[in-house]
Amino acid sequence: MEIVKTKISLQALLQPHRSSKLRIALVPTMGALHNGHIALISHAKQLADVVVCSIFVNPTQFNDPKDLEKYPRPIEQDIMMLREAGCDILFYPNVDEMYGQNEQWHLDLGGLDNVLEGLHRPGHFQGVTQIVKKLFDAVRPDVACFGQKDFQQYKVVEHMVNQLQIPLALEMCPTVREPEGLAMSSRNVRLTELGRKQALALYRTLQHVKADVRRQNLVTLREEAIKSLENSPGVRLEYFAIYDADTFTEADNSAPDRPLIALVAAWVDGVRLIDNLLLQ
């Protein structure tokens, strides 16, 4: 695996592959890799000849400076995991490589940044689109792979790709879970043993909603899920919603055949967790 830290050296490395008409995939990450990321690398290897993974803890998508400061950065372990996974290139730039002085960025996200994650993390998706656009420009991939766990982020990136007519394919890969069902996340390392058990209430509730989605009114289903989570020990709920998976708007019973997704965010053990489940 080649490791490069500048856009110029990355482009020099990719040019022969591009000239040979090889297909290039990008897996953008913030490091602190786990098996969910490795599943993205494996998926990318099936779709392309050359897989680039980027590791960059992007400051513009953190609205809490303490969260940015606490974000884990085990780079040696990440490099070892990527080598074992058969990644071809690691792009590992620093902040000065990716950002100039006083850069301005604003993209019309069609309201996607005003609901759920966008509502609770103001400015977050502007930061996400800003860095993802920079990574797309640096790598110029044929395909980019993202995880379903960050479903709203995927919809935001999809919106940007369509709006700016960026010539690449997006792939959403299924959420990878711990054996007991907890969605894999770099933040899970901050959970105590008790916190991990308490966090299972999120996935359990999502599963109940999926099991009952055909039998119950969506409003009632959502209200019951909220009540269940609010009564779960150690869980401080931020939101629970049932959305149309295509339009990313709140779902109702008027169109029973629409694809639905249930999404949840909650604080457990001082850690903010998100999860979701496609309901059919």
Short mmCIF file of C-alpha atoms in Angstrom, two decimals:
data_model
loop_
_atom_site.label_atom_id
_atom_site.label_comp_id
_atom_site.label_asym_id
_atom_site.label_seq_id
_atom_site.Cartn_x
_atom_site.Cartn_y
_atom_site.Cartn_z
CA MET A 1 0.00 0.00 0.00
CA GLU A 2 1.28 3.44 -0.97
CA ILE A 3 0.84 6.27 1.56
CA VAL A 4 0.69 9.85 0.26
CA LYS A 5 0.08 13.12 2.08
CA THR A 6 -0.27 15.66 -0.74
CA LYS A 7 -2.74 16.06 -3.60
CA ILE A 8 0.12 16.39 -6.09
CA SER A 9 1.73 13.08 -5.07
CA LEU A 10 -1.71 11.42 -5.04
CA GLN A 11 -2.43 12.58 -8.59
CA ALA A 12 1.03 11.43 -9.76
CA LEU A 13 0.32 8.00 -8.27
CA LEU A 14 -3.14 7.73 -9.84
CA GLN A 15 -2.26 9.05 -13.31
CA PRO A 16 -0.80 5.76 -14.71
CA HIS A 17 -3.90 3.89 -13.48
CA ARG A 18 -6.14 6.47 -15.09
CA SER A 19 -4.16 6.29 -18.36
CA SER A 20 -4.60 2.50 -18.31
CA LYS A 21 -8.39 3.05 -17.98
CA LEU A 22 -8.41 1.32 -14.59
CA ARG A 23 -11.43 1.98 -12.40
CA ILE A 24 -10.69 3.96 -9.20
CA ALA A 25 -12.74 3.76 -5.99
CA LEU A 26 -12.61 6.12 -3.00
CA VAL A 27 -13.52 5.27 0.59
CA PRO A 28 -13.47 8.54 2.58
CA THR A 29 -12.94 8.09 6.35
CA MET A 30 -11.90 10.03 9.43
CA GLY A 31 -9.74 7.12 10.63
CA ALA A 32 -10.17 5.19 13.89
CA LEU A 33 -11.05 2.36 11.53
CA HIS A 34 -13.21 -0.62 12.47
CA ASN A 35 -14.75 -3.55 10.61
CA GLY A 36 -17.43 -1.29 9.13
CA HIS A 37 -14.72 0.65 7.29
CA ILE A 38 -13.00 -2.58 6.25
CA ALA A 39 -16.31 -3.79 4.77
CA LEU A 40 -16.34 -0.57 2.68
CA ILE A 41 -12.80 -1.35 1.44
CA SER A 42 -13.87 -4.92 0.55
CA HIS A 43 -16.92 -3.62 -1.30
CA ALA A 44 -14.80 -1.04 -3.15
CA LYS A 45 -12.36 -3.78 -4.23
CA GLN A 46 -15.26 -5.57 -5.97
CA LEU A 47 -16.21 -2.40 -7.85
CA ALA A 48 -12.82 -1.05 -8.91
CA ASP A 49 -9.23 -1.93 -9.84
CA VAL A 50 -7.61 0.61 -7.51
CA VAL A 51 -8.94 1.47 -4.03
CA VAL A 52 -8.01 4.76 -2.36
CA CYS A 53 -8.87 5.27 1.31
CA SER A 54 -8.62 8.77 2.73
CA ILE A 55 -8.08 9.46 6.43
CA PHE A 56 -8.76 13.05 7.40
CA VAL A 57 -10.37 14.31 10.61
CA ASN A 58 -12.24 17.23 9.06
CA PRO A 59 -12.46 20.26 11.38
CA THR A 60 -15.28 22.00 9.49
CA GLN A 61 -17.86 19.30 10.27
CA PHE A 62 -17.45 19.45 14.05
CA ASN A 63 -19.69 21.99 15.76
CA ASP A 64 -18.21 21.06 19.16
CA PRO A 65 -14.44 21.79 19.42
CA LYS A 66 -14.20 19.29 22.33
CA ASP A 67 -15.61 16.55 20.10
CA LEU A 68 -12.92 17.31 17.48
CA GLU A 69 -10.24 17.27 20.18
CA LYS A 70 -11.44 13.91 21.56
CA TYR A 71 -11.76 12.23 18.17
CA PRO A 72 -9.47 9.13 18.18
CA ARG A 73 -6.51 9.10 15.78
CA PRO A 74 -4.80 5.66 15.98
CA ILE A 75 -3.02 6.06 12.63
CA GLU A 76 -0.54 3.16 13.01
CA GLN A 77 -3.37 0.73 13.72
CA ASP A 78 -5.38 2.19 10.81
CA ILE A 79 -2.46 1.68 8.40
CA MET A 80 -2.09 -1.94 9.53
CA MET A 81 -5.82 -2.61 9.03
CA LEU A 82 -5.80 -1.05 5.54
CA ARG A 83 -2.74 -3.10 4.52
CA GLU A 84 -4.44 -6.29 5.69
CA ALA A 85 -7.62 -5.33 3.83
CA GLY A 86 -5.70 -4.93 0.55
CA CYS A 87 -6.19 -1.18 0.17
CA ASP A 88 -3.95 0.19 -2.62
CA ILE A 89 -3.45 3.85 -1.61
CA LEU A 90 -3.89 5.74 1.66
CA PHE A 91 -4.36 9.48 1.23
CA TYR A 92 -3.45 11.02 4.60
CA PRO A 93 -3.28 14.82 4.26
CA ASN A 94 -3.02 17.42 7.03
CA VAL A 95 -5.38 20.38 7.45
CA ASP A 96 -3.14 22.84 5.56
CA GLU A 97 -3.08 20.50 2.55
CA MET A 98 -6.89 20.47 2.34
CA TYR A 99 -7.78 24.03 3.40
CA GLY A 100 -6.52 27.49 2.48
CA GLN A 101 -6.90 30.59 4.64
CA ASN A 102 -10.46 31.81 5.36
CA GLU A 103 -12.15 29.50 2.86
CA GLN A 104 -15.87 30.06 2.36
CA TRP A 105 -18.29 27.29 1.40
CA HIS A 106 -22.04 27.07 1.21
CA LEU A 107 -24.09 24.61 -0.81
CA ASP A 108 -27.87 24.58 -1.09
CA LEU A 109 -28.74 21.19 0.35
CA GLY A 110 -32.44 21.40 -0.41
CA GLY A 111 -33.46 21.33 3.25
CA LEU A 112 -31.53 18.12 4.01
CA ASP A 113 -29.43 20.08 6.51
CA ASN A 114 -32.48 21.39 8.41
CA VAL A 115 -33.79 18.07 9.75
CA LEU A 116 -32.59 15.33 12.14
CA GLU A 117 -28.76 15.40 12.14
CA GLY A 118 -28.75 18.81 10.44
CA LEU A 119 -31.03 20.26 13.10
CA HIS A 120 -28.99 18.87 15.99
CA ARG A 121 -25.59 19.60 14.44
CA PRO A 122 -25.85 23.01 12.70
CA GLY A 123 -23.27 23.46 9.93
CA HIS A 124 -22.24 19.79 10.06
CA PHE A 125 -23.37 18.90 6.53
CA GLN A 126 -21.83 22.05 5.03
CA GLY A 127 -18.53 20.79 6.48
CA VAL A 128 -19.17 17.28 5.16
CA THR A 129 -19.92 18.45 1.61
CA GLN A 130 -16.97 20.84 1.68
CA ILE A 131 -14.43 18.10 2.46
CA VAL A 132 -16.07 15.38 0.34
CA LYS A 133 -16.00 17.72 -2.69
CA LYS A 134 -12.29 18.37 -2.03
CA LEU A 135 -11.62 14.62 -1.80
CA PHE A 136 -13.58 13.96 -5.01
CA ASP A 137 -11.50 16.67 -6.75
CA ALA A 138 -8.24 15.20 -5.41
CA VAL A 139 -8.97 11.55 -6.28
CA ARG A 140 -11.42 11.92 -9.21
CA PRO A 141 -12.84 8.45 -8.46
CA ASP A 142 -15.20 6.46 -10.68
CA VAL A 143 -17.05 5.27 -7.59
CA ALA A 144 -17.18 6.32 -3.92
CA CYS A 145 -18.39 4.08 -1.07
CA PHE A 146 -20.25 5.27 2.03
CA GLY A 147 -21.84 3.37 4.93
CA GLN A 148 -25.58 3.18 5.53
CA LYS A 149 -25.11 4.02 9.23
CA ASP A 150 -24.67 7.65 8.18
CA PHE A 151 -27.75 7.50 5.93
CA GLN A 152 -28.53 11.23 6.03
CA GLN A 153 -24.90 11.97 5.15
CA TYR A 154 -25.24 9.65 2.15
CA LYS A 155 -28.37 11.53 1.00
CA VAL A 156 -26.54 14.85 1.41
CA VAL A 157 -23.56 13.64 -0.66
CA GLU A 158 -25.97 12.21 -3.27
CA HIS A 159 -27.69 15.62 -3.45
CA MET A 160 -24.32 17.36 -3.94
CA VAL A 161 -23.23 14.90 -6.66
CA ASN A 162 -26.49 15.47 -8.56
CA GLN A 163 -26.50 19.24 -8.05
CA LEU A 164 -22.86 19.75 -9.12
CA GLN A 165 -23.07 16.97 -11.75
CA ILE A 166 -19.96 15.23 -10.44
CA PRO A 167 -19.19 12.28 -12.77
CA LEU A 168 -19.03 9.38 -10.34
CA ALA A 169 -21.20 6.58 -8.97
CA LEU A 170 -22.13 6.44 -5.28
CA GLU A 171 -22.43 3.15 -3.42
CA MET A 172 -24.17 2.75 -0.08
CA CYS A 173 -22.92 -0.25 1.88
CA PRO A 174 -24.94 -1.94 4.66
CA THR A 175 -24.28 -1.07 8.31
CA VAL A 176 -21.86 -3.48 9.99
CA ARG A 177 -22.82 -4.42 13.55
CA GLU A 178 -21.15 -5.82 16.65
CA PRO A 179 -22.28 -9.41 17.42
CA GLU A 180 -24.96 -8.13 19.82
CA GLY A 181 -26.33 -5.64 17.25
CA LEU A 182 -24.68 -2.31 18.13
CA ALA A 183 -23.84 -0.40 14.94
CA MET A 184 -20.05 -0.17 14.57
CA SER A 185 -18.74 3.33 15.17
CA SER A 186 -15.41 4.92 16.05
CA ARG A 187 -17.21 6.39 19.09
CA ASN A 188 -18.06 2.96 20.56
CA VAL A 189 -14.61 2.73 22.16
CA ARG A 190 -15.75 5.47 24.58
CA LEU A 191 -18.63 3.34 25.92
CA THR A 192 -18.27 1.47 29.20
CA GLU A 193 -19.49 -2.13 29.41
CA LEU A 194 -22.76 -0.89 30.94
CA GLY A 195 -23.06 1.80 28.25
CA ARG A 196 -22.71 -0.80 25.49
CA LYS A 197 -25.57 -2.81 27.00
CA GLN A 198 -27.75 0.28 27.37
CA ALA A 199 -27.00 1.32 23.78
CA LEU A 200 -28.56 -1.91 22.47
CA ALA A 201 -31.99 -0.30 23.13
CA LEU A 202 -31.52 1.68 19.88
CA TYR A 203 -31.20 -1.36 17.61
CA ARG A 204 -33.84 -3.29 19.56
CA THR A 205 -36.34 -0.46 19.02
CA LEU A 206 -35.50 -0.24 15.31
CA GLN A 207 -36.10 -3.98 14.96
CA HIS A 208 -39.49 -3.72 16.70
CA VAL A 209 -40.50 -0.91 14.34
CA LYS A 210 -39.44 -2.98 11.32
CA ALA A 211 -41.45 -5.98 12.58
CA ASP A 212 -44.61 -3.85 13.11
CA VAL A 213 -44.39 -1.48 10.12
CA ARG A 214 -47.05 -3.32 8.08
CA ARG A 215 -49.45 -3.74 11.00
CA GLN A 216 -49.48 -0.30 12.58
CA ASN A 217 -50.06 3.35 11.73
CA LEU A 218 -46.68 5.09 11.31
CA VAL A 219 -47.53 7.90 13.73
CA THR A 220 -48.45 5.39 16.45
CA LEU A 221 -45.38 3.30 15.67
CA ARG A 222 -43.12 6.33 16.03
CA GLU A 223 -44.79 7.43 19.28
CA GLU A 224 -44.38 3.95 20.78
CA ALA A 225 -40.71 3.82 19.74
CA ILE A 226 -40.08 7.22 21.35
CA LYS A 227 -41.82 6.16 24.56
CA SER A 228 -39.82 2.91 24.64
CA LEU A 229 -36.49 4.73 24.20
CA GLU A 230 -37.35 7.45 26.71
CA ASN A 231 -38.02 4.68 29.26
CA SER A 232 -34.78 2.83 28.44
CA PRO A 233 -32.18 3.12 31.26
CA GLY A 234 -29.19 5.29 30.36
CA VAL A 235 -30.64 6.50 27.04
CA ARG A 236 -31.23 10.23 26.42
CA LEU A 237 -33.13 10.42 23.14
CA GLU A 238 -32.51 13.21 20.61
CA TYR A 239 -34.83 12.02 17.86
CA PHE A 240 -36.60 9.02 16.42
CA ALA A 241 -38.13 9.39 12.95
CA ILE A 242 -39.62 7.35 10.13
CA TYR A 243 -38.70 8.81 6.75
CA ASP A 244 -39.21 8.12 3.07
CA ALA A 245 -35.81 6.64 2.14
CA ASP A 246 -35.84 8.20 -1.35
CA THR A 247 -37.04 11.74 -0.69
CA PHE A 248 -35.73 11.94 2.90
CA THR A 249 -38.94 13.54 4.12
CA GLU A 250 -41.14 12.41 7.00
CA ALA A 251 -43.24 9.41 5.98
CA ASP A 252 -46.99 8.99 6.48
CA ASN A 253 -49.47 6.25 5.65
CA SER A 254 -50.73 7.90 2.45
CA ALA A 255 -48.23 6.01 0.23
CA PRO A 256 -47.93 2.48 1.66
CA ASP A 257 -45.50 1.20 -0.98
CA ARG A 258 -42.82 3.86 -0.47
CA PRO A 259 -39.39 2.70 0.82
CA LEU A 260 -39.12 3.62 4.51
CA ILE A 261 -36.24 4.08 6.93
CA ALA A 262 -36.33 4.53 10.71
CA LEU A 263 -33.58 6.75 12.14
CA VAL A 264 -32.52 7.37 15.72
CA ALA A 265 -29.99 9.50 17.62
CA ALA A 266 -29.41 9.30 21.37
CA TRP A 267 -26.84 9.93 24.08
CA VAL A 268 -25.66 6.89 26.01
CA ASP A 269 -22.85 6.97 28.58
CA GLY A 270 -21.83 10.48 27.43
CA VAL A 271 -21.49 9.30 23.81
CA ARG A 272 -23.78 10.43 20.96
CA LEU A 273 -24.87 7.43 18.87
CA ILE A 274 -26.87 7.22 15.64
CA ASP A 275 -28.44 4.22 13.92
CA ASN A 276 -31.07 3.41 11.31
CA LEU A 277 -32.83 0.51 9.66
CA LEU A 278 -34.46 0.19 6.25
CA LEU A 279 -37.96 -1.01 7.03
CA GLN A 280 -38.73 -2.90 3.81
#
